XYZ file of C-alpha atoms in Angstrom:
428
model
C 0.000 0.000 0.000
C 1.393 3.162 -1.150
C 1.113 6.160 1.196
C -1.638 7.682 -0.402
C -3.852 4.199 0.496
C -2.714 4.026 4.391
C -2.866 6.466 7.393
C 0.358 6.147 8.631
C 2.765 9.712 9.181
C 6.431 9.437 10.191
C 5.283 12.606 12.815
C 3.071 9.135 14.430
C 6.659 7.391 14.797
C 9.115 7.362 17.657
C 11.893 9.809 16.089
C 14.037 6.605 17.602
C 12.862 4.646 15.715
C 13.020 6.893 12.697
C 16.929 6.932 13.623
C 16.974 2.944 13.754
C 15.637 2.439 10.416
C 17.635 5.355 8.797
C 20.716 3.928 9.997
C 20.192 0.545 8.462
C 18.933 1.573 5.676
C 22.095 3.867 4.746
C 24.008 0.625 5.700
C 22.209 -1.294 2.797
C 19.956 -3.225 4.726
C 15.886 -3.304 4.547
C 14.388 -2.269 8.011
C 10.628 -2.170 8.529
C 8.160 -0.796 11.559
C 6.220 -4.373 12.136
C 3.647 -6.141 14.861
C 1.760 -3.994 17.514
C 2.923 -0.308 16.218
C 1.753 -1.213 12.684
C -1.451 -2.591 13.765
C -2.074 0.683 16.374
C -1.137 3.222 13.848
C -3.420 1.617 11.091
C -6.064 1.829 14.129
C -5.696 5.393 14.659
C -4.003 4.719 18.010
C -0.759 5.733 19.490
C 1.542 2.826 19.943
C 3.511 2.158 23.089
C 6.802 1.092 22.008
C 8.332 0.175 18.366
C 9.556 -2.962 16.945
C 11.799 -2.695 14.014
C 13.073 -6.316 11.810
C 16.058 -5.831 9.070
C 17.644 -8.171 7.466
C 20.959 -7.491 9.535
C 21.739 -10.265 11.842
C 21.875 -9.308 15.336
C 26.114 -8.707 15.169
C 25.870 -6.556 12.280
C 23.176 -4.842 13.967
C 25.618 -4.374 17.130
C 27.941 -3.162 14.914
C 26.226 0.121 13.450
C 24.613 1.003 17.412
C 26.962 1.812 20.182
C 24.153 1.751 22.447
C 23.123 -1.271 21.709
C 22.746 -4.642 23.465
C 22.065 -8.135 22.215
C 19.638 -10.645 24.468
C 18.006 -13.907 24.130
C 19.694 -17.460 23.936
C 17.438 -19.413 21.327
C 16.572 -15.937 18.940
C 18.811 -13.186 19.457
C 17.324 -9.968 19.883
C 18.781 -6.213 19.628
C 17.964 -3.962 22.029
C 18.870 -0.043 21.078
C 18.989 2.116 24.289
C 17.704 5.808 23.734
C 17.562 6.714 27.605
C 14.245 5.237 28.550
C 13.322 4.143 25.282
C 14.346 0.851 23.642
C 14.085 -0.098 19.995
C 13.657 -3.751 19.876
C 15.198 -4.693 16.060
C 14.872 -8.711 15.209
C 16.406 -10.299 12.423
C 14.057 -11.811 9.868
C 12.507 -15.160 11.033
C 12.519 -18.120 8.918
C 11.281 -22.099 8.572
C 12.193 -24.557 10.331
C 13.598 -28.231 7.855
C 10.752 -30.000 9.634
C 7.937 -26.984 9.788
C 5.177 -30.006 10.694
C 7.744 -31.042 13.523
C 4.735 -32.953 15.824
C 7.444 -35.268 16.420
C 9.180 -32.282 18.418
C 6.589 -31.841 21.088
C 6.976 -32.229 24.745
C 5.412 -34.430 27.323
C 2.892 -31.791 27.496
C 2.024 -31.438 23.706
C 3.682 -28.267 23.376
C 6.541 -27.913 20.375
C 10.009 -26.910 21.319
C 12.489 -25.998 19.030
C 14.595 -23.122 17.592
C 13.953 -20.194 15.646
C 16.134 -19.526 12.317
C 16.756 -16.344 10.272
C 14.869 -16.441 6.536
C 13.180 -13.929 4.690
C 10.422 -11.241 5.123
C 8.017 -13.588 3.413
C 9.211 -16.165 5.787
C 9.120 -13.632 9.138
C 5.768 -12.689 8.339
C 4.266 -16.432 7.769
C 6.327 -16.851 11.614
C 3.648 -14.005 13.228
C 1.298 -14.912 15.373
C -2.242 -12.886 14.131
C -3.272 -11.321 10.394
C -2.975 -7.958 11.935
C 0.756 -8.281 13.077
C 1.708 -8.975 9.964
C 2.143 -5.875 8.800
C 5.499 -3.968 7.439
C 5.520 -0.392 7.493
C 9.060 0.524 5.214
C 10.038 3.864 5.816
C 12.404 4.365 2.821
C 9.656 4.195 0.477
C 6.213 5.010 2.920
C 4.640 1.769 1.910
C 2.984 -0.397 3.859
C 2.796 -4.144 3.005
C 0.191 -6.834 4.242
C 0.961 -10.355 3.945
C -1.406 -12.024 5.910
C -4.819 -9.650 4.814
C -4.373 -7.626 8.393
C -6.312 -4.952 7.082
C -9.134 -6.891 6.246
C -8.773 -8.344 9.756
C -8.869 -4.975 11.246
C -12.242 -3.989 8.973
C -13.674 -7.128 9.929
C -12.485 -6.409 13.679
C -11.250 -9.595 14.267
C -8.451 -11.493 15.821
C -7.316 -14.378 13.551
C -4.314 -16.695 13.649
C -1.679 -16.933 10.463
C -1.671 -21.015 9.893
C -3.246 -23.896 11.653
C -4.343 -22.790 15.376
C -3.800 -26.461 16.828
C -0.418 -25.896 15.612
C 0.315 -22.339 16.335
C -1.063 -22.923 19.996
C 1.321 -25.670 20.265
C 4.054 -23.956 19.263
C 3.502 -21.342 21.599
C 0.403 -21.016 24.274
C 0.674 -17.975 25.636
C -0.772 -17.198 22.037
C -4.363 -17.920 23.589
C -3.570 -15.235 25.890
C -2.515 -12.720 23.588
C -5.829 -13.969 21.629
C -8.095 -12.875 24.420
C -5.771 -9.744 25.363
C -6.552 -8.441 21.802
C -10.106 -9.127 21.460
C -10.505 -7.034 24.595
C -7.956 -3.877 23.849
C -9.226 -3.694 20.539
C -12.511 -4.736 21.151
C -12.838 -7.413 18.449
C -14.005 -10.487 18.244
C -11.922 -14.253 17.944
C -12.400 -15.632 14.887
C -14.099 -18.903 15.341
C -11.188 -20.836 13.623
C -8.945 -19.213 15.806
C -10.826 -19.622 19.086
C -12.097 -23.524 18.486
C -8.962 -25.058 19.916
C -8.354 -23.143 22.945
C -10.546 -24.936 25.369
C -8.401 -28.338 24.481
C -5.127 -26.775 24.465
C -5.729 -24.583 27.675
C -3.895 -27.051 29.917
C -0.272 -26.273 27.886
C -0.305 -23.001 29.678
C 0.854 -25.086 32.833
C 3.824 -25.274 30.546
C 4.347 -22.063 30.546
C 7.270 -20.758 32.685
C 5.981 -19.007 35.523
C 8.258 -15.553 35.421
C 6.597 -15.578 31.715
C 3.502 -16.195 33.067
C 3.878 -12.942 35.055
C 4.365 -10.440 32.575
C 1.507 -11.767 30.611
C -0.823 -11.295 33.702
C 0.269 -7.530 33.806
C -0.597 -6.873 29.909
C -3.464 -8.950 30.566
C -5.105 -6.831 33.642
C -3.354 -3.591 34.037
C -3.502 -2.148 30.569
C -6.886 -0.762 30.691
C -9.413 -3.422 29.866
C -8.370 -6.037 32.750
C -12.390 -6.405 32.997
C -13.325 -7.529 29.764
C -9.866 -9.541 29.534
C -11.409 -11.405 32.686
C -14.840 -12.338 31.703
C -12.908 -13.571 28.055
C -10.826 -15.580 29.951
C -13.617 -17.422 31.753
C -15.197 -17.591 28.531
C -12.284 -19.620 27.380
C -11.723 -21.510 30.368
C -8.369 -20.056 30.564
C -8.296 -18.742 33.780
C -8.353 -22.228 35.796
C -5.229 -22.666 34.269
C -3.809 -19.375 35.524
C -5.158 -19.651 38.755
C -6.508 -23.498 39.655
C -6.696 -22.252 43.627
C -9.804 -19.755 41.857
C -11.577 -23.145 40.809
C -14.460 -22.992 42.999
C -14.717 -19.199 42.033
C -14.696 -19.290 38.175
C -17.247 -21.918 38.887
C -19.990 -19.479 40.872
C -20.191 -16.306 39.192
C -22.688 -14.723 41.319
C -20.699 -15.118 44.554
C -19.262 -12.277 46.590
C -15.834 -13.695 45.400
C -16.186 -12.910 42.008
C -18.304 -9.455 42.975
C -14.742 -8.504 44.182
C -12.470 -9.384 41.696
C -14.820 -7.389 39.304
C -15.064 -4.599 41.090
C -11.471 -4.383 41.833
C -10.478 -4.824 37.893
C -12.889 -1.860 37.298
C -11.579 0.805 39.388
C -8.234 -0.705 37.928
C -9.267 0.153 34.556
C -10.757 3.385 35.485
C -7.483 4.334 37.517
C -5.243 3.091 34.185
C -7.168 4.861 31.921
C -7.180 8.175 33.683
C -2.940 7.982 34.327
C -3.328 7.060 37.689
C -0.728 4.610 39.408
C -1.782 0.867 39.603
C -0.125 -1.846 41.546
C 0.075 -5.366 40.760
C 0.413 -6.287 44.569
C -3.468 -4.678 45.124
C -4.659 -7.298 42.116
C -2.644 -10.230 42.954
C -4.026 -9.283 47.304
C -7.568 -9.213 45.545
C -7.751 -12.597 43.868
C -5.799 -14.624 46.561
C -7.907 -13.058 49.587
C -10.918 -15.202 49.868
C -8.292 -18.522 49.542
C -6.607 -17.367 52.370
C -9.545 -16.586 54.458
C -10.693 -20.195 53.535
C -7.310 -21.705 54.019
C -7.124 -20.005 57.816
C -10.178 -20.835 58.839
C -9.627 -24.440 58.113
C -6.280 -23.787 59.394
C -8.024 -22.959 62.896
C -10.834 -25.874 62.695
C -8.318 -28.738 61.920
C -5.293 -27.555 63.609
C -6.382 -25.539 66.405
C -4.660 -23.270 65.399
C -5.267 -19.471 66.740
C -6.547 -17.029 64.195
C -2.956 -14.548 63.985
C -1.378 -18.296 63.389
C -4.152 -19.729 61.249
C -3.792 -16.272 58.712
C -0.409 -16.285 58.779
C 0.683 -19.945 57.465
C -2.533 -19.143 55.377
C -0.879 -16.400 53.760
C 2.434 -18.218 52.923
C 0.604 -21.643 51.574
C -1.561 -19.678 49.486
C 0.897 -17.408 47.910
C 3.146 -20.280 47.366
C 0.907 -22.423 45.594
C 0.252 -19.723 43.313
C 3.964 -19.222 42.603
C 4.271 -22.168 41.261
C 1.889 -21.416 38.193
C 2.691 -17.845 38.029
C 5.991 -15.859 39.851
C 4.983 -13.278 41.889
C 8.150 -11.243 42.905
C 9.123 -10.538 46.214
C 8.455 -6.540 46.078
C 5.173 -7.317 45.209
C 4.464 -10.076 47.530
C 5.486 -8.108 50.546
C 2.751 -5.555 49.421
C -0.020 -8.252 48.878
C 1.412 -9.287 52.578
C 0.994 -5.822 53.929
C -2.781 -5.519 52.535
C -3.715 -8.794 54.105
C -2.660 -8.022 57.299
C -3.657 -4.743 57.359
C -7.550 -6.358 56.894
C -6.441 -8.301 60.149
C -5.054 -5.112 62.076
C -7.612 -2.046 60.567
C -10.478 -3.330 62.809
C -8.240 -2.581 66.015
C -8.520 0.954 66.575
C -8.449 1.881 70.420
C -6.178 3.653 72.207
C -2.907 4.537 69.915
C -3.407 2.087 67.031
C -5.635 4.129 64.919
C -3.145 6.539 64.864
C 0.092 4.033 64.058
C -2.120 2.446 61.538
C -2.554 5.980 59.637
C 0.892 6.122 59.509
C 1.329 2.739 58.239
C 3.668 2.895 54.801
C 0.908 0.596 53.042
C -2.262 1.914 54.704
C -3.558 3.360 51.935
C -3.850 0.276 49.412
C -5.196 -1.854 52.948
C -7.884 0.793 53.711
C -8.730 0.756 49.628
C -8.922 -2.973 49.858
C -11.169 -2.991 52.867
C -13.327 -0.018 51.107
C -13.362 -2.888 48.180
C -14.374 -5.565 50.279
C -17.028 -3.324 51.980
C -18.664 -2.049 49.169
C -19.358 -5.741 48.041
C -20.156 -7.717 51.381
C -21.775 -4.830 53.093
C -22.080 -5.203 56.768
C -19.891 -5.004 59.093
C -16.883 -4.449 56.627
C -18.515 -1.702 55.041
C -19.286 0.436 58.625
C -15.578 -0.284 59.446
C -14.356 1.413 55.750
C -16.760 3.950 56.098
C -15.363 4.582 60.045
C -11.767 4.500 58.704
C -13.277 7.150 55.747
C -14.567 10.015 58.207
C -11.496 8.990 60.737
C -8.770 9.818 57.553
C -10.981 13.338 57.485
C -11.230 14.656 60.424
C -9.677 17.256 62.026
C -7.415 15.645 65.187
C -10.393 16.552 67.802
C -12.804 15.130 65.878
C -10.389 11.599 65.396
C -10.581 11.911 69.574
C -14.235 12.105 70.320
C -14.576 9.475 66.564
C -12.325 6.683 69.283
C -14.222 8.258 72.659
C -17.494 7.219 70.759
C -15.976 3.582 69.475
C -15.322 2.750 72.757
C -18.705 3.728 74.684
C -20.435 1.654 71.716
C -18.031 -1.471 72.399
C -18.845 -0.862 76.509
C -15.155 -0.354 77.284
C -14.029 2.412 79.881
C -11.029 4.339 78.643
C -7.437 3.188 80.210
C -5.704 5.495 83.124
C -2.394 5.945 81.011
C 0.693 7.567 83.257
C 1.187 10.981 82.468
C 3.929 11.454 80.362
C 7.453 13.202 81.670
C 8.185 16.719 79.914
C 11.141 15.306 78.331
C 8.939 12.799 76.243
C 7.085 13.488 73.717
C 3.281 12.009 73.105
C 3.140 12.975 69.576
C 0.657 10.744 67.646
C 2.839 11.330 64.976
């Protein structure tokens, strides 16, 4: 498509990127814009980062970038450093000898093996959907579609290049980035494309779980975590993600799954206005009602007391989850933090409502327990409510908010020893 037939401007592109291509190009090698950016630019959106492919293999790629670094063991990859932008530039993919290579699969059914360099033909037959394989060539303007993208994108569907069984196989995490699509660019799976999913869902077990973690954060913190949810029930692919949310998935009218909506809501909403999002609040949200399960069974079986009961709780259920998907330590000690903030935030005589305002994490625990309130109701909801007009008010209203607590709980305030003039009894 010449530029007169396609919507794409340079002034759209990264000027890094710009300065990637140029280079090669002057070097006498092809270099193309290709993948997501295409696709988002012939959507009218702006794309978040740039992916360039050239013919150049990744050394002689090295060799015309000082700031550049190579990466990846079984495809080499190069990335170009422009302060906090990097230009990812691959080398053409190609075929493999044996491309039906069923002999090649694991225990699991999934199909490991190399990738090669080839041709553009070849790199673009290698993408995963029609609408990522397109190559935007800035020496000449032109855009060219090999796999009828833009007929994809009129259609607004997301549709596989090749056999689905096979490109599944190959790769899994494909079905993710199926639903992850259908949901950002609200489109629909193409029924060819979506038939095997339900059969090959268990492969994602396969799936290393450090992978598995970046996949959860394009999947639910990228502005349409909601949708992505419900299309991952759809396509029973979140058991696989999460099997200790089994008896969830299964009852979608129960205050377990009320949460986890709500919560990826306001996460949307929060993403889509530029607000900060956590992964620790998300990760804290699906894992809660396990762990309040997992205690009180804890304490019925074991005799456990409750501080006990929720704390083993806490560590069993996080590292179950591990297992399928990493969750790194500096989030982990955040999810932590939230949980037993819900076990400390209904303690607030005396000094503790004061410490626990100053608490480096009471924020995301009071905006959990506002979460949990506003779908159980009850009790939980007068106690986020309390902790709303307590974060409020004006320090002599906080005193007669905890002089009032206490005469409605029965208790008679404790004599404390005056304090000496050389200590201080600064709440804060």
């Amino acid at each position: 498509m010449p530029r007169a037939e396609h919507n794409i401007s340079r002034a759209d592109i990264s000027d890094n990127a710009l300065k990637v291509m140029y280079r090669l190009n002057n070097a006498g090698f092809e270099a193309y814009l290709v993948g997501g950016c295409v696709r988002d630019l012939m959507l009218g959106h702006k794309p978040k980062d740039f992916d360039v492919v050239t013919n150049a293999t990744p050394e002689q790629i090295k060799g015309l970038f000082r700031n550049c670094r190579l990466i990846g063991r079984r495809f080499r990859l190069a990335h170009i450093v422009f302060g906090r932008e990097i230009i990812e530039v691959a080398t053409f993919r190609g075929h493999h000898s044996d491309d039906t290579a069923l002999a090649k699969q694991d225990e699991q059914g999934q199909l490991v093996r190399d990738n090669v360099f080839g041709s553009i033909e070849e790199d673009a037959e290698r993408r995963d959907f029609t609408f990522n394989a397109m190559y935007y060539e800035v020496a000449n303007f032109t855009v060219t579609d090999f796999a009828q993208g833009v007929k994809a994108i009129k259609r607004r569907e997301v549709d596989l290049i090749g056999d689905p069984d096979l490109r599944y196989r190959e790769d899994p995490v494909r079905m993710l980035r199926a639903v992850r699509f259908a949901a950002k660019l609200d489109m629909t799976i193409n029924p060819r494309t979506a038939k095997p999913i339900n059969e090959l869902a268990h492969l994602l077990s396969n799936i290393p779980p450090a992978r598995l973690f970046e996949e959860i954060l394009k999947l639910f913190l990228s502005g349409s975590g909601l949708k992505t949810f419900r299309l991952l029930k759809q396509y029973k692919l979140l058991e696989p993600l999460f099997p200790i949310l089994a008896k969830v998935i299964n009852a979608p009218d129960s205050r377990e799954m009320a949460l986890i909506e709500r919560v990826l809501e306001n996460t949307d909403e929060r993403v889509n206005t530029g607000q900060r999002v956590t992964p620790a609040f998300l990760i804290a949200t699906l894992l809660w009602y396990p762990v309040e399960e997992h205690a009180t069974k804890l304490q019925a079986e074991a005799g456990l007391n409750s501080h006990d009961a929720f704390n083993i709780a806490m560590g069993d259920v996080l590292h179950r989850q591990s297992q399928r998907i990493m969750i790194p330590k500096r989030f982990s000690t955040v999810v932590r933090d939230i949980w037993h903030l819900q076990q400390r935030l209904p303690r607030r005589f005396g000094r503790r409502a004061y410490q626990l305002l100053s608490h480096p994490k009471f924020r995301a625990g009071y905006d959990f327990l506002l979460a949990r309130g506003e779908t159980e109701g009850g009790k939980i909801l007068e106690l986020a409510e309390w902790w709303t007009q307590f974060q409020q008010a004006a320090p002599g209203a906080q005193k007669k908010m905890l002089t009032s607590l206490r005469q409605q709980e029965g208790k008679a305030p404790r004599k404390r020893k005056r304090p000496s003039k050389a200590k201080s009894n600064n709440h804060a």
